Short mmCIF file of C-alpha atoms in Angstrom, two decimals:
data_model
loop_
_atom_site.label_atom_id
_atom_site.label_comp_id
_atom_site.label_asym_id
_atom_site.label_seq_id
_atom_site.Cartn_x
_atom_site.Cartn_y
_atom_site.Cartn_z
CA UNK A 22 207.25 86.36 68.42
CA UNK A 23 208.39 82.78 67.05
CA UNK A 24 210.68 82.21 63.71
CA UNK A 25 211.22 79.30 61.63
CA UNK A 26 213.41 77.72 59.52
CA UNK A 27 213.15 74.41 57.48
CA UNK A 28 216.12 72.92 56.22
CA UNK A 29 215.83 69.86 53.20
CA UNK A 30 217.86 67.94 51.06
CA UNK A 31 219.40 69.56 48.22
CA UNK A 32 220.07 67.68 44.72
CA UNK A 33 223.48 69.21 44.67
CA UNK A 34 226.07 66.78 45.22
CA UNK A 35 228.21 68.98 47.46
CA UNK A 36 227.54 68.67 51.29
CA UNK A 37 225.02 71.25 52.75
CA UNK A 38 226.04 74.02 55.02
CA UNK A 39 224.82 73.80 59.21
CA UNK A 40 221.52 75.15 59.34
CA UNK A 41 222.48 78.62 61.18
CA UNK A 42 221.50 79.36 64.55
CA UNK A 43 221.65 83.31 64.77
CA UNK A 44 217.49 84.78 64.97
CA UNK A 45 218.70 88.05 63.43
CA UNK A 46 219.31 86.71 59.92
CA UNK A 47 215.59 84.76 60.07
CA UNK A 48 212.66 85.96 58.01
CA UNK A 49 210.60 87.71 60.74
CA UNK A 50 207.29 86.53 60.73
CA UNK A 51 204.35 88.98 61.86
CA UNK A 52 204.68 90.76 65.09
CA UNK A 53 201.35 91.21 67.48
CA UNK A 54 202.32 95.08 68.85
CA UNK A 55 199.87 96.41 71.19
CA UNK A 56 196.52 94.92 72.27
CA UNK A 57 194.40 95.83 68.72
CA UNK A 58 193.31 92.66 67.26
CA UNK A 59 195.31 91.94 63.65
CA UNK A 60 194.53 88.45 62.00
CA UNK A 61 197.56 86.19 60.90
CA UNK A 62 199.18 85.81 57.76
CA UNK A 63 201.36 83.55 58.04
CA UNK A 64 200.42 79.87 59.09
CA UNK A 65 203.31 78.81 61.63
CA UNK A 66 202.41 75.07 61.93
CA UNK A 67 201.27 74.05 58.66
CA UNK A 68 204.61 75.43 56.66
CA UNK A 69 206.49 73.49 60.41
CA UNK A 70 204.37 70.19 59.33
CA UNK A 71 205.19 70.65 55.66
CA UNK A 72 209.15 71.23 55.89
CA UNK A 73 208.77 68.29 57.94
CA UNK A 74 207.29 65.84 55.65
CA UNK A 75 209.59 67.25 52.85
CA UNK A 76 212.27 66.46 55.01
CA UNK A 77 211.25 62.99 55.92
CA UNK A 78 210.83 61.96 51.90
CA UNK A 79 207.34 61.37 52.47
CA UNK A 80 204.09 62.78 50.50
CA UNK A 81 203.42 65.95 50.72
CA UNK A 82 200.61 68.50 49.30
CA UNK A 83 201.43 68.45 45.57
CA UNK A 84 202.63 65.11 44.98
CA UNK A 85 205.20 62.61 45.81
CA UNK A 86 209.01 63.56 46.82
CA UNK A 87 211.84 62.68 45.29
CA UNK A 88 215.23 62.55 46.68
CA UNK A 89 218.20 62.40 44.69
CA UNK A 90 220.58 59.19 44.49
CA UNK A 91 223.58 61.33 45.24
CA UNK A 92 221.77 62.18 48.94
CA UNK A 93 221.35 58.68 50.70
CA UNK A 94 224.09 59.22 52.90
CA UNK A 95 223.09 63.06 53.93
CA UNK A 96 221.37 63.47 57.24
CA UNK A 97 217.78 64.56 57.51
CA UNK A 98 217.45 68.22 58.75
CA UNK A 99 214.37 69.15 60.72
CA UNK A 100 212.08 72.17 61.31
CA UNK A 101 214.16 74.49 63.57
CA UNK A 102 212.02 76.73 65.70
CA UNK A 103 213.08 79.89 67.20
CA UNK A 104 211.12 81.49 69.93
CA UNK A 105 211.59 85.03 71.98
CA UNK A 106 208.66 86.46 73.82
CA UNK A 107 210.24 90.10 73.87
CA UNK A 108 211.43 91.43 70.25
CA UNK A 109 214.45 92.65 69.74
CA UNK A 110 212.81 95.78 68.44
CA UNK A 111 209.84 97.39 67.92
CA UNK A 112 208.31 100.67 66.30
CA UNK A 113 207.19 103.37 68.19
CA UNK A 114 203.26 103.37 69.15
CA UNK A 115 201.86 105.23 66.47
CA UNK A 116 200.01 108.58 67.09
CA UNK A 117 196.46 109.07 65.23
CA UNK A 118 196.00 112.10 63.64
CA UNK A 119 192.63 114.41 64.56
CA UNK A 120 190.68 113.87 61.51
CA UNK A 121 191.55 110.12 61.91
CA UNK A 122 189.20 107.64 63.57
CA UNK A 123 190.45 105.05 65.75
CA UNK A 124 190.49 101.87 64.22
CA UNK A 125 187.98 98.95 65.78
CA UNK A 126 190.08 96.76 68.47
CA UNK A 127 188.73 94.16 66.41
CA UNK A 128 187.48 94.81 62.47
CA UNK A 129 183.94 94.58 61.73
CA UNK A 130 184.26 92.17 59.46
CA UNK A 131 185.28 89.76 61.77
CA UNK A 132 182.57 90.19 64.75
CA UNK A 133 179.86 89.89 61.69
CA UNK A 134 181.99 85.97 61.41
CA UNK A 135 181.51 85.89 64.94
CA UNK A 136 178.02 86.85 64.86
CA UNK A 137 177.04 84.33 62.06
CA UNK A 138 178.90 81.85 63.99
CA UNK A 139 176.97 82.40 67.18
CA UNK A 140 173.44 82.22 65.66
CA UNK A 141 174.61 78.91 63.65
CA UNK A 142 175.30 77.28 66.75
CA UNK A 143 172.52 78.30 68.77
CA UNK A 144 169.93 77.03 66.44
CA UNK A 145 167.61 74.87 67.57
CA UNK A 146 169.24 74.96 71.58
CA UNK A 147 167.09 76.64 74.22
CA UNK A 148 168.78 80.03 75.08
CA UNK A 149 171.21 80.66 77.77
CA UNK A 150 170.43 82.50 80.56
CA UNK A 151 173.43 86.04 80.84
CA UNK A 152 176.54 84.89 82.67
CA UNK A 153 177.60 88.10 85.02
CA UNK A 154 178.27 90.87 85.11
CA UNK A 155 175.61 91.12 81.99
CA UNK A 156 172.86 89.80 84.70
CA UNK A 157 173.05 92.73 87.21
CA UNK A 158 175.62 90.53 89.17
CA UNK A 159 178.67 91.01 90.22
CA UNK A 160 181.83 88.16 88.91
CA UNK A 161 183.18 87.49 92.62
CA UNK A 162 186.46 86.05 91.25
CA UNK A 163 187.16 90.07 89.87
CA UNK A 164 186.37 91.44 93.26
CA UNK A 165 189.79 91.03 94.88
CA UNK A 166 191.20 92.56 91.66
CA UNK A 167 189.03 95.41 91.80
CA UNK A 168 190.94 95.87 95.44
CA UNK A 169 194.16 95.92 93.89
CA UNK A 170 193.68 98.18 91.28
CA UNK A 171 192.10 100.44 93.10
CA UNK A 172 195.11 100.37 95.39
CA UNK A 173 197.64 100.35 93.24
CA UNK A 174 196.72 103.43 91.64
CA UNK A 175 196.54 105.20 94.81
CA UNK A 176 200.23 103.99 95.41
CA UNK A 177 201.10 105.01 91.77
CA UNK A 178 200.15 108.25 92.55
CA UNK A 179 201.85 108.80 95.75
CA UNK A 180 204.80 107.19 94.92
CA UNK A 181 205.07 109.73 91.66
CA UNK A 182 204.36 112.45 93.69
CA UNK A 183 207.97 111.15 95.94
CA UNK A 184 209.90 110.61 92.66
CA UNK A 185 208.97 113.66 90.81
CA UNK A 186 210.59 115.49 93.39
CA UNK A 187 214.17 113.94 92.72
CA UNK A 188 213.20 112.53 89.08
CA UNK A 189 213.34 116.02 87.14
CA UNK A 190 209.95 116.35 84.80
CA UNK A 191 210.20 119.09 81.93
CA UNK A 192 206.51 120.09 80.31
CA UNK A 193 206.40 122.32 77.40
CA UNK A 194 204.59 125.43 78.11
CA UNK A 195 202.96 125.66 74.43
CA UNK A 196 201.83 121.70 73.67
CA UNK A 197 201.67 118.71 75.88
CA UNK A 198 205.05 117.20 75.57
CA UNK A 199 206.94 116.14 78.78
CA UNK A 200 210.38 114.64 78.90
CA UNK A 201 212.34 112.97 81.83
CA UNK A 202 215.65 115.05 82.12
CA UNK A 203 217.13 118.05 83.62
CA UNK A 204 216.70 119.70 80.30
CA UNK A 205 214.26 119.13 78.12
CA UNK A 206 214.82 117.25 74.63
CA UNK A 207 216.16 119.24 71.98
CA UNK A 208 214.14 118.02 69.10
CA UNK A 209 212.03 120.83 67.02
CA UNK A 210 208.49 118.68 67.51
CA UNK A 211 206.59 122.12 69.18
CA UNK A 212 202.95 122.42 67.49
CA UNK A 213 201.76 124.74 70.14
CA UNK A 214 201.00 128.87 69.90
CA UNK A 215 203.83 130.78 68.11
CA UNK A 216 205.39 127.11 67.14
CA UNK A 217 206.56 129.03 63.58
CA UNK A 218 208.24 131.73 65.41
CA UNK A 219 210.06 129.02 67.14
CA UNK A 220 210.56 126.86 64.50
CA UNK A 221 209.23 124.42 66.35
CA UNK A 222 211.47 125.12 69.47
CA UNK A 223 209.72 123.68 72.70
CA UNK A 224 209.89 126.41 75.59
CA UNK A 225 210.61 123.82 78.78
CA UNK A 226 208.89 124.47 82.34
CA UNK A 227 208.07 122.15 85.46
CA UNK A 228 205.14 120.38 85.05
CA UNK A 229 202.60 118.47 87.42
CA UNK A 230 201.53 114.75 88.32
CA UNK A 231 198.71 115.11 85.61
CA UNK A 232 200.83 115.50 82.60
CA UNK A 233 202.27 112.20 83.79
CA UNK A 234 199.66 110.29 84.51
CA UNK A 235 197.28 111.15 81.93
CA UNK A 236 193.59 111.77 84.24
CA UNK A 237 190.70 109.87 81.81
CA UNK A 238 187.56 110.99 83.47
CA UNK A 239 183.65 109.50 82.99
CA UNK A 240 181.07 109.87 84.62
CA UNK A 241 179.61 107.80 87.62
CA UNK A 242 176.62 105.71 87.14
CA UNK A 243 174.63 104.48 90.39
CA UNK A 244 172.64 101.51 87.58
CA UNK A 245 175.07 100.60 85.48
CA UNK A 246 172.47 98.56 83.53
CA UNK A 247 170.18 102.07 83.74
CA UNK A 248 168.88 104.04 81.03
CA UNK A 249 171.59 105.84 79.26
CA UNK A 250 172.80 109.83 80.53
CA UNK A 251 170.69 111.86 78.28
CA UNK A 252 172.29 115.16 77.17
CA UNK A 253 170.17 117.25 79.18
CA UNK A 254 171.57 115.83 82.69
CA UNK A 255 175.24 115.96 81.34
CA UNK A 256 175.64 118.36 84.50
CA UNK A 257 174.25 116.80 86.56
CA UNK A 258 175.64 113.02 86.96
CA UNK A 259 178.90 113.60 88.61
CA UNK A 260 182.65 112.62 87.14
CA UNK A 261 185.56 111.20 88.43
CA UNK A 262 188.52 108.76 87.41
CA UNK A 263 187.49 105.94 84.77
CA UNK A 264 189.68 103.29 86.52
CA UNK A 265 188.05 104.35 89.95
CA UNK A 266 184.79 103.90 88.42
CA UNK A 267 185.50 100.74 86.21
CA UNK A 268 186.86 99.59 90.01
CA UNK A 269 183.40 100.47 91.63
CA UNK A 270 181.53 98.64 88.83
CA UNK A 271 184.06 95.88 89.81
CA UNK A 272 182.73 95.57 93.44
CA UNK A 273 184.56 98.18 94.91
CA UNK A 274 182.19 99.89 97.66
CA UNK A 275 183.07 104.04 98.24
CA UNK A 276 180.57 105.68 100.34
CA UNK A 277 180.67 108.45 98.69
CA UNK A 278 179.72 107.06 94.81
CA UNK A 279 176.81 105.09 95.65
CA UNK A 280 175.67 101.72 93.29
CA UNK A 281 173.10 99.47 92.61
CA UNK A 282 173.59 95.66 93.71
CA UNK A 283 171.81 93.04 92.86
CA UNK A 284 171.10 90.30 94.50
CA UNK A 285 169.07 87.85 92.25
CA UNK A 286 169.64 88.15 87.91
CA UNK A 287 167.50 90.20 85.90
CA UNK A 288 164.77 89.22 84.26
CA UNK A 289 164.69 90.13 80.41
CA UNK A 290 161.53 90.82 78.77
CA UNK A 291 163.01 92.37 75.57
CA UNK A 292 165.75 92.33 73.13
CA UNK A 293 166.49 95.54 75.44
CA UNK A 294 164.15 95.84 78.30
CA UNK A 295 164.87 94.59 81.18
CA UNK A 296 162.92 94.03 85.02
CA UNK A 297 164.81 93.25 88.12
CA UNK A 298 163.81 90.44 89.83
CA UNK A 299 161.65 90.44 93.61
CA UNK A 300 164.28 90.54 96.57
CA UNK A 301 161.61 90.64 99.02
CA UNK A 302 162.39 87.19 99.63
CA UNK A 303 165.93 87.54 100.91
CA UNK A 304 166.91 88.31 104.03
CA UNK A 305 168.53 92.21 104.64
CA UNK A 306 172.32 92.16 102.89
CA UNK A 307 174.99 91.76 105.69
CA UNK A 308 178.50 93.17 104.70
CA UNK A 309 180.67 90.74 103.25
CA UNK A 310 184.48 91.20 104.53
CA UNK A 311 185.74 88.23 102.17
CA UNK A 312 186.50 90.06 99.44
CA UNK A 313 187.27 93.34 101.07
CA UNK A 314 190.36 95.16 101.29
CA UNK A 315 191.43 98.41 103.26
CA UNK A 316 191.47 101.35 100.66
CA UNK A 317 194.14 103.72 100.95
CA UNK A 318 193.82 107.42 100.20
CA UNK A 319 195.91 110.13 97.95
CA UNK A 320 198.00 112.06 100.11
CA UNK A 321 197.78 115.89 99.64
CA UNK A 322 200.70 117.72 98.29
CA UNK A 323 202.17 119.80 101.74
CA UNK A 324 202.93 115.65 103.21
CA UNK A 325 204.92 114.26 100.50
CA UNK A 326 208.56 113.54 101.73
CA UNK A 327 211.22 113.20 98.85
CA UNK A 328 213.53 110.26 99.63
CA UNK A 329 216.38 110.82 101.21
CA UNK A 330 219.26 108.62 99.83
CA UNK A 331 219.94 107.13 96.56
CA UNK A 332 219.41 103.57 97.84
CA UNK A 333 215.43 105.37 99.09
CA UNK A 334 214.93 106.38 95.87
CA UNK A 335 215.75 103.11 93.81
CA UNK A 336 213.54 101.39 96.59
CA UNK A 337 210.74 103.61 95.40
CA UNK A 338 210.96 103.56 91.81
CA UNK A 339 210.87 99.93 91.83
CA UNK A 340 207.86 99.80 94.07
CA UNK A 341 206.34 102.62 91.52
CA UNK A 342 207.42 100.34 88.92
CA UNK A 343 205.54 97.42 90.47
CA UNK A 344 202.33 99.31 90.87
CA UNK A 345 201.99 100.20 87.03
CA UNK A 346 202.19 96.91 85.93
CA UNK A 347 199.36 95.82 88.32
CA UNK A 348 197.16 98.66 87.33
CA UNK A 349 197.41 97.42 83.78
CA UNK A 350 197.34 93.97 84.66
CA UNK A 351 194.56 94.32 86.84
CA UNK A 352 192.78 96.80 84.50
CA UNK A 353 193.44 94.46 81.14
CA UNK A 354 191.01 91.37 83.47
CA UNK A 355 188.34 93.89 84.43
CA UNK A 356 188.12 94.51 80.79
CA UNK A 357 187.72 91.46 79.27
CA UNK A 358 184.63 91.28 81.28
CA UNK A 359 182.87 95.03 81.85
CA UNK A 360 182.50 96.51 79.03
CA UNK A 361 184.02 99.96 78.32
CA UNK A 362 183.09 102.27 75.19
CA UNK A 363 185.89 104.87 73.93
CA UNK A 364 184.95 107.62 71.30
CA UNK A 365 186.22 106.83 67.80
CA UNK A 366 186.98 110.66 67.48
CA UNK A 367 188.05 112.07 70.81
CA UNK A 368 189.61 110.25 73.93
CA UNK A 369 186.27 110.17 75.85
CA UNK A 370 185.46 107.13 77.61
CA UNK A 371 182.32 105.40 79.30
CA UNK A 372 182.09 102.41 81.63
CA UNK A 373 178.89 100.74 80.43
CA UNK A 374 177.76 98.74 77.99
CA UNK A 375 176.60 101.46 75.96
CA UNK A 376 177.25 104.97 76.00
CA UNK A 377 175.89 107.94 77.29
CA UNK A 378 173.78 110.67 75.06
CA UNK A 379 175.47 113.94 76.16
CA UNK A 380 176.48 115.64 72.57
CA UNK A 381 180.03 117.31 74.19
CA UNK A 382 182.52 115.62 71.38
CA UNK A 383 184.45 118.37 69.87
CA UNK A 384 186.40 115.95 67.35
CA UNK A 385 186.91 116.38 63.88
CA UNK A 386 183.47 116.99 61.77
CA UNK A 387 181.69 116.97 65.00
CA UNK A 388 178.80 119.35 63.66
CA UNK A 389 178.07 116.66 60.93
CA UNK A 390 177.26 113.95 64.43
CA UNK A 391 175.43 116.50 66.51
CA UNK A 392 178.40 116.53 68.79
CA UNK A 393 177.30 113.10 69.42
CA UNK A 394 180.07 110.39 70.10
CA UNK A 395 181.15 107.06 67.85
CA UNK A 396 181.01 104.55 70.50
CA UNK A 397 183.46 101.69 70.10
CA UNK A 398 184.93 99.11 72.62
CA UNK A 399 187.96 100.67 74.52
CA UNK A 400 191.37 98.93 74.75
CA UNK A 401 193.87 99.21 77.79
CA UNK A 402 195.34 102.43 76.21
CA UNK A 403 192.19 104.20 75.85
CA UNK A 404 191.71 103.43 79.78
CA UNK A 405 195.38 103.68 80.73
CA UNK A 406 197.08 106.00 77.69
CA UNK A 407 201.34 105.79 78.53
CA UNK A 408 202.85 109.11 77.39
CA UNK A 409 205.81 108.02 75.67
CA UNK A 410 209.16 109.88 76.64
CA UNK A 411 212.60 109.73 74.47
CA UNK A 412 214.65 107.54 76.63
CA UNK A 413 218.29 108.90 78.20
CA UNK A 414 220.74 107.15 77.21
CA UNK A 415 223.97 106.59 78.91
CA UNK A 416 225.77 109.54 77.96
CA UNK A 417 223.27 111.89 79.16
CA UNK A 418 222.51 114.35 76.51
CA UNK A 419 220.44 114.13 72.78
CA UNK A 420 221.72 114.98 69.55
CA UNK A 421 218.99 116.06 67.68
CA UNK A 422 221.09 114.18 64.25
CA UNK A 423 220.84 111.11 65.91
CA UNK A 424 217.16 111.32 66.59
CA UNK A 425 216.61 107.78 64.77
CA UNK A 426 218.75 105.75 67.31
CA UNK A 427 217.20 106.73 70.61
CA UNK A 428 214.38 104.85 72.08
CA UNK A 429 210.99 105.67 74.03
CA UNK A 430 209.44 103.97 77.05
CA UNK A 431 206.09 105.51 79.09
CA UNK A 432 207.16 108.55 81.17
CA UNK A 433 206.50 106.37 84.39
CA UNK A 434 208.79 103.56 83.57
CA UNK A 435 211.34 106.52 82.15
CA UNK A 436 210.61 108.27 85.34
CA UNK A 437 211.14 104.90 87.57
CA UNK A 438 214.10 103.87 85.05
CA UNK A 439 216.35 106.72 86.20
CA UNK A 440 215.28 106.47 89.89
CA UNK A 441 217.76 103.50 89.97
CA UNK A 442 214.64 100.55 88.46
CA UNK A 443 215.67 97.52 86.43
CA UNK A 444 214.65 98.20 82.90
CA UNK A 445 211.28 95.47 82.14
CA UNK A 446 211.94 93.30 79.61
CA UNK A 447 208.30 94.07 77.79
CA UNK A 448 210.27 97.40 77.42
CA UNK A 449 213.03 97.15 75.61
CA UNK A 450 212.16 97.02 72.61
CA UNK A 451 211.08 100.44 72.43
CA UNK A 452 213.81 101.50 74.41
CA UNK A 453 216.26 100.13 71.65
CA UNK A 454 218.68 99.34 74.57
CA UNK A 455 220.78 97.20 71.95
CA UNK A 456 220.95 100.20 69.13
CA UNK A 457 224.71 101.43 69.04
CA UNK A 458 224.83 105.33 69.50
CA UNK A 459 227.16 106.71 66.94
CA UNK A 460 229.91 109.17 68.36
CA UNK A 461 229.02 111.76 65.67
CA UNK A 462 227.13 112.47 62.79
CA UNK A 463 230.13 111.74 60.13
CA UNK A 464 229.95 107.75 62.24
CA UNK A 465 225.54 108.07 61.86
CA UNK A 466 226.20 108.96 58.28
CA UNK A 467 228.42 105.53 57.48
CA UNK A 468 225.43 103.16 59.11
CA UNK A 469 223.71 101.85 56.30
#
């Protein structure tokens, strides 16, 4: 997030003040939160460049300058730019209702620009063959990183599976709030079965690795440029993890899911039809260990060991901590080049380029679709959604009266926080790690 302030002579005769140097009292300019496209509205560099020729006495966009006699001997302030790549802080990520579509990662108004754009440029040029992956090939720089995801989410799970064991998890037995704590929140946010009775109460229980780490599911395609799943074989094409199978589209080779690779591009004989292209010429495939990595595999529950020390644990949660951020890493380059669809209406998700025909969304209006799903491009959350957690603070315990000064991180980093990690800077805003707790409401009731 950048700020800035332009300082210029003043026709006062009295001396001006120091420009000031504290961000906090600086016009904050628009903030980029989450990875949904939003357009600018503020142009940075021109109002920099034009502050900076006012300042200078030269022309400028609506005439000619003038400074006063009574400012020869006054010094010449310049643009003053302020820059922080982690706000101080943020607003919580906000939760769509059910009878709200998602919005488009990027509006529709802009990809018909982008369109217009595209067809402007390529008139008159001789068309470009597909880069990969939209050829049938694989992109052999994304290979390794395929690897790693694939990996790290195998050590994310494990690794949760240690800490949950000395990290106490609360789930709500009526709705699908968690919280990181040896007692649950004590917030009245229940809209679960007998909620009213409750007023809103939650009833707190253990809970498993799932309501954690959120399991997106889609199903496994051995063509991934193959005709689409018709509804009738919605049974038969089998499921498993999204990231494993955005992974396996990746390069990633299981024995067990089976895919199609290419060798040579595919040869296009339609706007959407498609031939692939004689191999008979090549020479039998030979396995290729360049790009390879050993897989590891999920551990069943009866062999996870709980650390044993302190110093174990803080050793963990720091590896655990390391392993989310290269999932989404990892997961945030696969996507910028296979394409991923997300329903508009319900959290279903397809790796393809288009998706599949099976009529199962139960979303809001769904009989007025046919149960059929709004395709739209996927972000990382749709792939990788964080449960957000209310954050502990220091003294331990929430007051339910001073529910606007605590702060919410994913219930990993919440979970690897209090196994002895540093807190991630990309975190803190949400965490509002800087908000002063009052000591009691009468104190909460004076902050203005």
């Amino acid at each position: 997030m950048g700020e800035a302030l332009a300082m210029r002579p003043s026709s006062s005769p009295y001396p001006l003040l120091p420009p000031p140097t504290c961000s906090s009292r600086l016009p904050p300019l628009r903030s980029f939160v989450g990875l949904r496209w939003s357009a600018p509205r503020v142009q940075v560099r021109e109002q920099l460049n034009w502050a900076a020729r006012i300042g200078s006495g030269t022309r400028g966009c609506n005439g000619r300058f003038r400074a006063p006699a009574s400012s020869t001997s006054l010094p010449c302030h310049r643009a003053i730019v302020i820059r922080n790549d982690n706000s101080q802080n943020a607003d919580f990520p906000r939760n769509y209702s059910k009878r709200e579509k998602k919005p488009f990662p990027i509006p529709v108004v802009e990809l018909r620009r982008r369109a217009r754009q595209r067809m402007k440029q390529a008139e008159g040029k001789p068309k470009r063959s597909l880069p990969p992956p939209k050829n049938g090939l694989l992109v052999h720089r994304l290979i390794p990183e395929a690897y790693r995801v694939y990996n790290a989410r195998i050590l994310l799970i494990n690794n949760l599976k240690r800490l949950m064991k000395v990290v106490p998890v609360k789930g709500c037995k009526y709705c699908s709030e968690i919280h990181v704590g040896f007692d649950g929140h004590p917030f009245r946010t229940c809209r679960g079965m007998s909620s009213d009775k409750r007023r809103g109460e939650h009833d707190w229980g253990s809970t498993l690795l799932e309501a954690v780490f959120l399991p997106v599911e889609a199903y496994h395609l051995e063509d991934r440029l193959g005709p689409r799943i018709p509804h009738d074989q919605r049974f038969a094409v089998p499921r498993i993890p999204a990231l494993v199978e955005l992974c396996i589209q990746a390069g990633v080779d299981l024995p067990e899911y089976p895919t199609k690779r290419r060798r040579k591009p595919i040869i296009k004989i339609g706007r959407t039809e498609f031939v692939d292209a004689n191999e008979d010429d090549l020479p039998d495939p030979e396995p290729d260990e360049r790009f390879k990595e050993p897989l590891l595999e999920e551990l069943p529950d009866n062999e996870i060991i709980a650390p044993s020390s302190p110093e174990e644990t803080a050793v963990l949660a720091e590896e655990t901590l390391e392993a989310w951020e290269t999932v989404r890493k990892g997961a945030l380059r696969l996507l910028k080049s296979y394409a991923v669809r997300v329903c508009g209406y319900c959290p279903e998700v397809h790796i393809g380029s288009s998706g599949h025909k099976a009529r199962n969304c139960g979303a809001f209006k769904h009989q007025q679709r046919n149960g059929q799903h709004g395709w739209q491009a996927a972000v990382l959350d749709d792939l990788i959604p964080p449960r957000y957690v209310w954050h502990m603070p220091e003294s331990g315990e929430l007051q339910k009266e001073l529910k606007n000064f605590y702060g919410q991180a994913p219930a990993i980093v919440e979970i690897c926080i209090q196994g002895g990690a540093e807190v991630p800077d990309k975190y803190k805003a949400t965490m509002r790690l800087d908000v002063g707790i009052p000591s009691s409401l009468r104190e909460a009731e004076m902050v203005v």
